[in-house]
mmCIF file of C-alpha atoms in Angstrom:
data_model
loop_
_atom_site.group_PDB
_atom_site.id
_atom_site.type_symbol
_atom_site.label_atom_id
_atom_site.label_comp_id
_atom_site.label_asym_id
_atom_site.label_seq_id
_atom_site.Cartn_x
_atom_site.Cartn_y
_atom_site.Cartn_z
ATOM 1 C CA MET A 1 -9.553 80.347 41.771
ATOM 2 C CA PRO A 2 -9.956 83.843 39.935
ATOM 3 C CA GLN A 3 -10.336 86.860 41.475
ATOM 4 C CA PRO A 4 -13.640 89.284 41.604
ATOM 5 C CA LYS A 5 -12.991 91.732 39.476
ATOM 6 C CA SER A 6 -12.278 95.128 41.181
ATOM 7 C CA PRO A 7 -14.831 98.139 41.170
ATOM 8 C CA LEU A 8 -11.888 99.991 40.897
ATOM 9 C CA ARG A 9 -9.723 101.170 37.570
ATOM 10 C CA HIS A 10 -6.353 102.528 37.669
ATOM 11 C CA GLU A 11 -5.875 104.658 34.089
ATOM 12 C CA ARG A 12 -2.220 106.331 33.572
ATOM 13 C CA THR A 13 -2.815 109.916 31.800
ATOM 14 C CA GLU A 14 -0.269 112.116 30.622
ATOM 15 C CA CYS A 15 -0.471 114.446 33.620
ATOM 16 C CA GLY A 16 -0.787 111.171 36.383
ATOM 17 C CA HIS A 17 -3.002 109.095 37.095
ATOM 18 C CA VAL A 18 -6.864 108.914 37.699
ATOM 19 C CA LEU A 19 -8.604 105.933 39.984
ATOM 20 C CA HIS A 20 -12.178 105.771 38.824
ATOM 21 C CA THR A 21 -14.491 103.882 41.093
ATOM 22 C CA ASN A 22 -17.735 102.266 39.730
ATOM 23 C CA THR A 23 -20.849 103.385 41.471
ATOM 24 C CA LEU A 24 -23.322 101.362 40.070
ATOM 25 C CA ARG A 25 -21.444 98.279 41.276
ATOM 26 C CA ILE A 26 -20.771 99.533 44.909
ATOM 27 C CA LEU A 27 -24.435 100.888 45.388
ATOM 28 C CA LEU A 28 -26.805 99.547 43.532
ATOM 29 C CA ILE A 29 -25.971 95.773 43.606
ATOM 30 C CA PRO A 30 -26.479 95.841 47.693
ATOM 31 C CA LEU A 31 -29.499 97.887 46.984
ATOM 32 C CA ILE A 32 -31.247 94.994 45.264
ATOM 33 C CA ALA A 33 -30.116 92.404 47.310
ATOM 34 C CA MET A 34 -31.822 94.669 50.212
ATOM 35 C CA ASN A 35 -34.949 95.285 48.226
ATOM 36 C CA LEU A 36 -35.562 91.940 47.311
ATOM 37 C CA LEU A 37 -34.610 90.599 50.726
ATOM 38 C CA THR A 38 -37.078 93.014 52.512
ATOM 39 C CA ALA A 39 -40.100 91.571 50.138
ATOM 40 C CA VAL A 40 -39.518 88.205 50.522
ATOM 41 C CA MET A 41 -39.663 88.755 54.433
ATOM 42 C CA LEU A 42 -42.386 90.644 54.067
ATOM 43 C CA ALA A 43 -44.286 88.557 51.761
ATOM 44 C CA LEU A 44 -43.309 85.687 54.580
ATOM 45 C CA ALA A 45 -45.286 88.234 57.424
ATOM 46 C CA PHE A 46 -48.479 89.099 55.446
ATOM 47 C CA PRO A 47 -50.283 86.193 55.740
ATOM 48 C CA MET A 48 -50.016 86.718 59.945
ATOM 49 C CA VAL A 49 -51.387 89.520 59.249
ATOM 50 C CA GLU A 50 -54.788 90.170 60.377
ATOM 51 C CA LYS A 51 -57.456 90.038 57.756
ATOM 52 C CA GLU A 52 -58.462 94.273 58.442
ATOM 53 C CA LEU A 53 -54.644 95.122 58.396
ATOM 54 C CA GLN A 54 -53.259 94.146 54.919
ATOM 55 C CA THR A 55 -54.202 96.721 53.405
ATOM 56 C CA THR A 56 -52.025 98.985 55.559
ATOM 57 C CA PHE A 57 -49.267 96.518 56.070
ATOM 58 C CA THR A 58 -49.397 96.667 52.111
ATOM 59 C CA ALA A 59 -48.801 99.997 52.146
ATOM 60 C CA LEU A 60 -46.464 100.037 54.804
ATOM 61 C CA VAL A 61 -44.668 97.637 52.598
ATOM 62 C CA GLY A 62 -44.468 99.579 49.952
ATOM 63 C CA PHE A 63 -43.389 102.867 50.848
ATOM 64 C CA CYS A 64 -40.480 101.130 52.932
ATOM 65 C CA ILE A 65 -39.216 99.755 49.600
ATOM 66 C CA LEU A 66 -39.693 103.214 47.771
ATOM 67 C CA CYS A 67 -37.631 104.814 50.534
ATOM 68 C CA GLN A 68 -34.993 102.442 50.510
ATOM 69 C CA ILE A 69 -34.758 102.651 46.435
ATOM 70 C CA THR A 70 -34.580 106.825 46.950
ATOM 71 C CA GLY A 71 -31.502 106.194 49.525
ATOM 72 C CA GLY A 72 -30.106 104.099 47.486
ATOM 73 C CA LEU A 73 -30.771 106.441 43.680
ATOM 74 C CA SER A 74 -29.736 109.281 45.943
ATOM 75 C CA MET A 75 -26.102 107.902 47.094
ATOM 76 C CA VAL A 76 -25.607 105.971 43.246
ATOM 77 C CA TYR A 77 -26.644 110.457 41.823
ATOM 78 C CA LEU A 78 -24.176 111.851 45.057
ATOM 79 C CA LEU A 79 -21.393 109.382 44.147
ATOM 80 C CA ALA A 80 -21.600 108.942 40.433
ATOM 81 C CA GLY A 81 -18.207 109.572 38.453
ATOM 82 C CA ARG A 82 -16.505 110.347 40.883
ATOM 83 C CA ARG A 83 -12.797 109.119 40.335
ATOM 84 C CA LEU A 84 -9.123 110.369 41.930
ATOM 85 C CA GLU A 85 -7.170 112.389 40.078
ATOM 86 C CA MET A 86 -3.126 112.794 41.169
ATOM 87 C CA ASN A 87 -2.190 115.638 38.674
ATOM 88 C CA ARG A 88 1.484 117.756 38.118
ATOM 89 C CA ASP A 89 -1.162 120.044 40.581
ATOM 90 C CA GLY A 90 -1.685 117.583 42.929
ATOM 91 C CA VAL A 91 -4.865 115.513 44.391
ATOM 92 C CA HIS A 92 -8.698 116.297 42.962
ATOM 93 C CA LEU A 93 -11.318 114.153 44.014
ATOM 94 C CA ARG A 94 -13.977 114.654 41.332
ATOM 95 C CA TYR A 95 -17.411 113.800 40.854
ATOM 96 C CA LYS A 96 -19.782 113.775 37.604
ATOM 97 C CA TYR A 97 -22.725 115.917 39.649
ATOM 98 C CA ARG A 98 -21.135 117.832 42.630
ATOM 99 C CA LYS A 99 -18.322 120.111 43.401
ATOM 100 C CA GLY A 100 -14.807 117.644 44.726
ATOM 101 C CA VAL A 101 -12.137 118.547 46.921
ATOM 102 C CA SER A 102 -8.496 119.482 45.562
ATOM 103 C CA ILE A 103 -5.376 119.760 47.685
ATOM 104 C CA LEU A 104 -1.904 121.169 46.071
ATOM 105 C CA TRP A 105 1.514 119.158 46.490
ATOM 106 C CA SER A 106 1.972 122.498 48.727
ATOM 107 C CA GLU A 107 -0.538 121.797 50.907
ATOM 108 C CA VAL A 108 -0.410 118.249 51.909
ATOM 109 C CA ARG A 109 0.420 117.550 55.264
ATOM 110 C CA ASP A 110 -0.358 114.154 55.876
ATOM 111 C CA TRP A 111 -0.923 111.403 53.542
ATOM 112 C CA GLY A 112 -0.865 107.509 53.308
ATOM 113 C CA LEU A 113 -2.582 104.374 54.360
ATOM 114 C CA SER A 114 -5.238 103.758 57.243
ATOM 115 C CA SER A 115 -7.063 100.712 57.910
ATOM 116 C CA GLN A 116 -8.817 99.792 61.451
ATOM 117 C CA ILE A 117 -8.169 95.715 60.131
ATOM 118 C CA PRO A 118 -4.919 94.035 58.776
ATOM 119 C CA VAL A 119 -4.333 94.996 55.534
ATOM 120 C CA GLN A 120 -4.288 91.746 53.588
ATOM 121 C CA SER A 121 -7.661 90.924 54.908
ATOM 122 C CA GLY A 122 -10.090 93.758 54.236
ATOM 123 C CA THR A 123 -9.744 97.002 52.999
ATOM 124 C CA VAL A 124 -7.501 100.597 53.445
ATOM 125 C CA SER A 125 -8.018 103.989 52.891
ATOM 126 C CA VAL A 126 -5.266 106.370 51.047
ATOM 127 C CA TYR A 127 -5.569 109.752 52.403
ATOM 128 C CA PHE A 128 -4.108 113.294 51.338
ATOM 129 C CA SER A 129 -4.866 115.832 54.163
ATOM 130 C CA LYS A 130 -4.219 119.692 54.302
ATOM 131 C CA VAL A 131 -3.634 118.619 58.008
ATOM 132 C CA GLU A 132 -1.554 116.241 60.582
ATOM 133 C CA LEU A 133 -4.374 113.572 61.218
ATOM 134 C CA PRO A 134 -4.756 112.263 64.976
ATOM 135 C CA LEU A 135 -3.322 108.545 65.477
ATOM 136 C CA MET A 136 -5.870 105.705 66.255
ATOM 137 C CA GLY A 137 -3.962 102.889 67.885
ATOM 138 C CA ASP A 138 -0.330 102.338 66.891
ATOM 139 C CA GLN A 139 0.104 103.197 63.538
ATOM 140 C CA THR A 140 -3.166 104.088 61.648
ATOM 141 C CA LYS A 141 -4.879 107.397 61.433
ATOM 142 C CA ARG A 142 -8.317 108.133 61.846
ATOM 143 C CA VAL A 143 -9.390 109.353 58.499
ATOM 144 C CA ALA A 144 -12.771 111.304 57.379
ATOM 145 C CA GLN A 145 -13.619 112.426 54.514
ATOM 146 C CA ASN A 146 -13.702 115.943 54.280
ATOM 147 C CA ARG A 147 -12.460 120.159 52.861
ATOM 148 C CA GLN A 148 -9.241 118.901 54.337
ATOM 149 C CA THR A 149 -8.652 116.040 53.355
ATOM 150 C CA VAL A 150 -9.404 113.440 50.338
ATOM 151 C CA MET A 151 -9.255 109.749 50.428
ATOM 152 C CA LEU A 152 -10.129 106.621 48.970
ATOM 153 C CA GLN A 153 -10.795 102.809 50.093
ATOM 154 C CA LEU A 154 -8.805 100.047 48.222
ATOM 155 C CA SER A 155 -9.028 96.520 48.972
ATOM 156 C CA ALA A 156 -5.528 94.608 49.764
ATOM 157 C CA ALA A 157 -5.821 93.785 45.882
ATOM 158 C CA ASP A 158 -5.830 97.041 44.776
ATOM 159 C CA LEU A 159 -3.439 98.550 46.816
ATOM 160 C CA SER A 160 -0.886 95.905 45.731
ATOM 161 C CA ARG A 161 -1.762 96.643 42.149
ATOM 162 C CA LEU A 162 -1.004 100.340 42.827
ATOM 163 C CA THR A 163 1.711 99.682 44.749
ATOM 164 C CA ARG A 164 3.013 97.592 41.400
ATOM 165 C CA GLU A 165 1.779 99.748 38.693
ATOM 166 C CA GLY A 166 3.904 102.830 40.292
ATOM 167 C CA LEU A 167 0.857 105.155 41.773
ATOM 168 C CA PHE A 168 2.760 105.916 44.661
ATOM 169 C CA THR A 169 5.958 106.278 43.865
ATOM 170 C CA TYR A 170 4.605 108.713 41.629
ATOM 171 C CA CYS A 171 2.878 111.007 44.681
ATOM 172 C CA LYS A 172 6.194 110.390 46.867
ATOM 173 C CA ALA A 173 7.721 112.440 43.535
ATOM 174 C CA CYS A 174 5.102 115.106 43.152
ATOM 175 C CA LEU A 175 6.074 115.671 47.042
ATOM 176 C CA GLY A 176 9.450 115.965 46.897
ATOM 177 C CA GLU A 177 12.310 115.801 49.555
ATOM 178 C CA ASP A 178 9.457 117.037 52.225
ATOM 179 C CA ALA A 179 7.263 114.314 52.071
ATOM 180 C CA PRO A 180 6.291 112.501 55.243
ATOM 181 C CA GLU A 181 7.686 109.299 56.141
ATOM 182 C CA ALA A 182 5.179 107.956 57.859
ATOM 183 C CA PHE A 183 3.389 106.753 54.615
ATOM 184 C CA GLN A 184 6.698 104.777 53.228
ATOM 185 C CA ALA A 185 7.171 102.700 56.282
ATOM 186 C CA HIS A 186 3.292 101.368 56.055
ATOM 187 C CA LEU A 187 3.516 100.582 52.313
ATOM 188 C CA ILE A 188 6.804 98.736 52.896
ATOM 189 C CA GLU A 189 4.978 96.797 55.085
ATOM 190 C CA VAL A 190 1.697 96.241 52.817
ATOM 191 C CA THR A 191 4.192 95.895 50.161
ATOM 192 C CA THR A 192 5.205 92.112 52.141
ATOM 193 C CA HIS A 193 2.221 90.823 52.113
ATOM 194 C CA GLU A 194 1.860 90.745 48.117
ATOM 195 C CA ASN A 195 3.330 87.029 47.608
#
């Protein structure tokens, strides 16, 4: 059975690596499905509403759908052009319409993979942080996007593909001899599940 196309695109450049995410695919498709489901559910409920309240009910339905569309389009705008660049200087999370976050390689104090579910069955976050992040359980870190931490969620298939394409080897080389070792142990565990 063919694998669905990933919303993540990996590009090698003269300066390093760039990971592009397809914002429209990630957000717009669920938004359309959610609006259609809301419209169908409310259309089924419409006949049960008393005749004198049907106009108010219709206005409320329209307002709910408008709020969903506005919220979804706002997220698309905020995440438009989202890409994670790794070059000789450091790691840079960039957006088309808003300011991103940059961390120089010399500022990285913690980096790796964080997962709340088994790597081979779900998503993981690759992260780079200016501070040592707290452990959540035995092996995974508590990761949140902020001015101190750059992160990007990956599927297990994307993680295996990026490992084979040398992305993490590049990052380790940029970090140098003083790179934190925790990531390497987790990476070995992940790559054994590629087969």
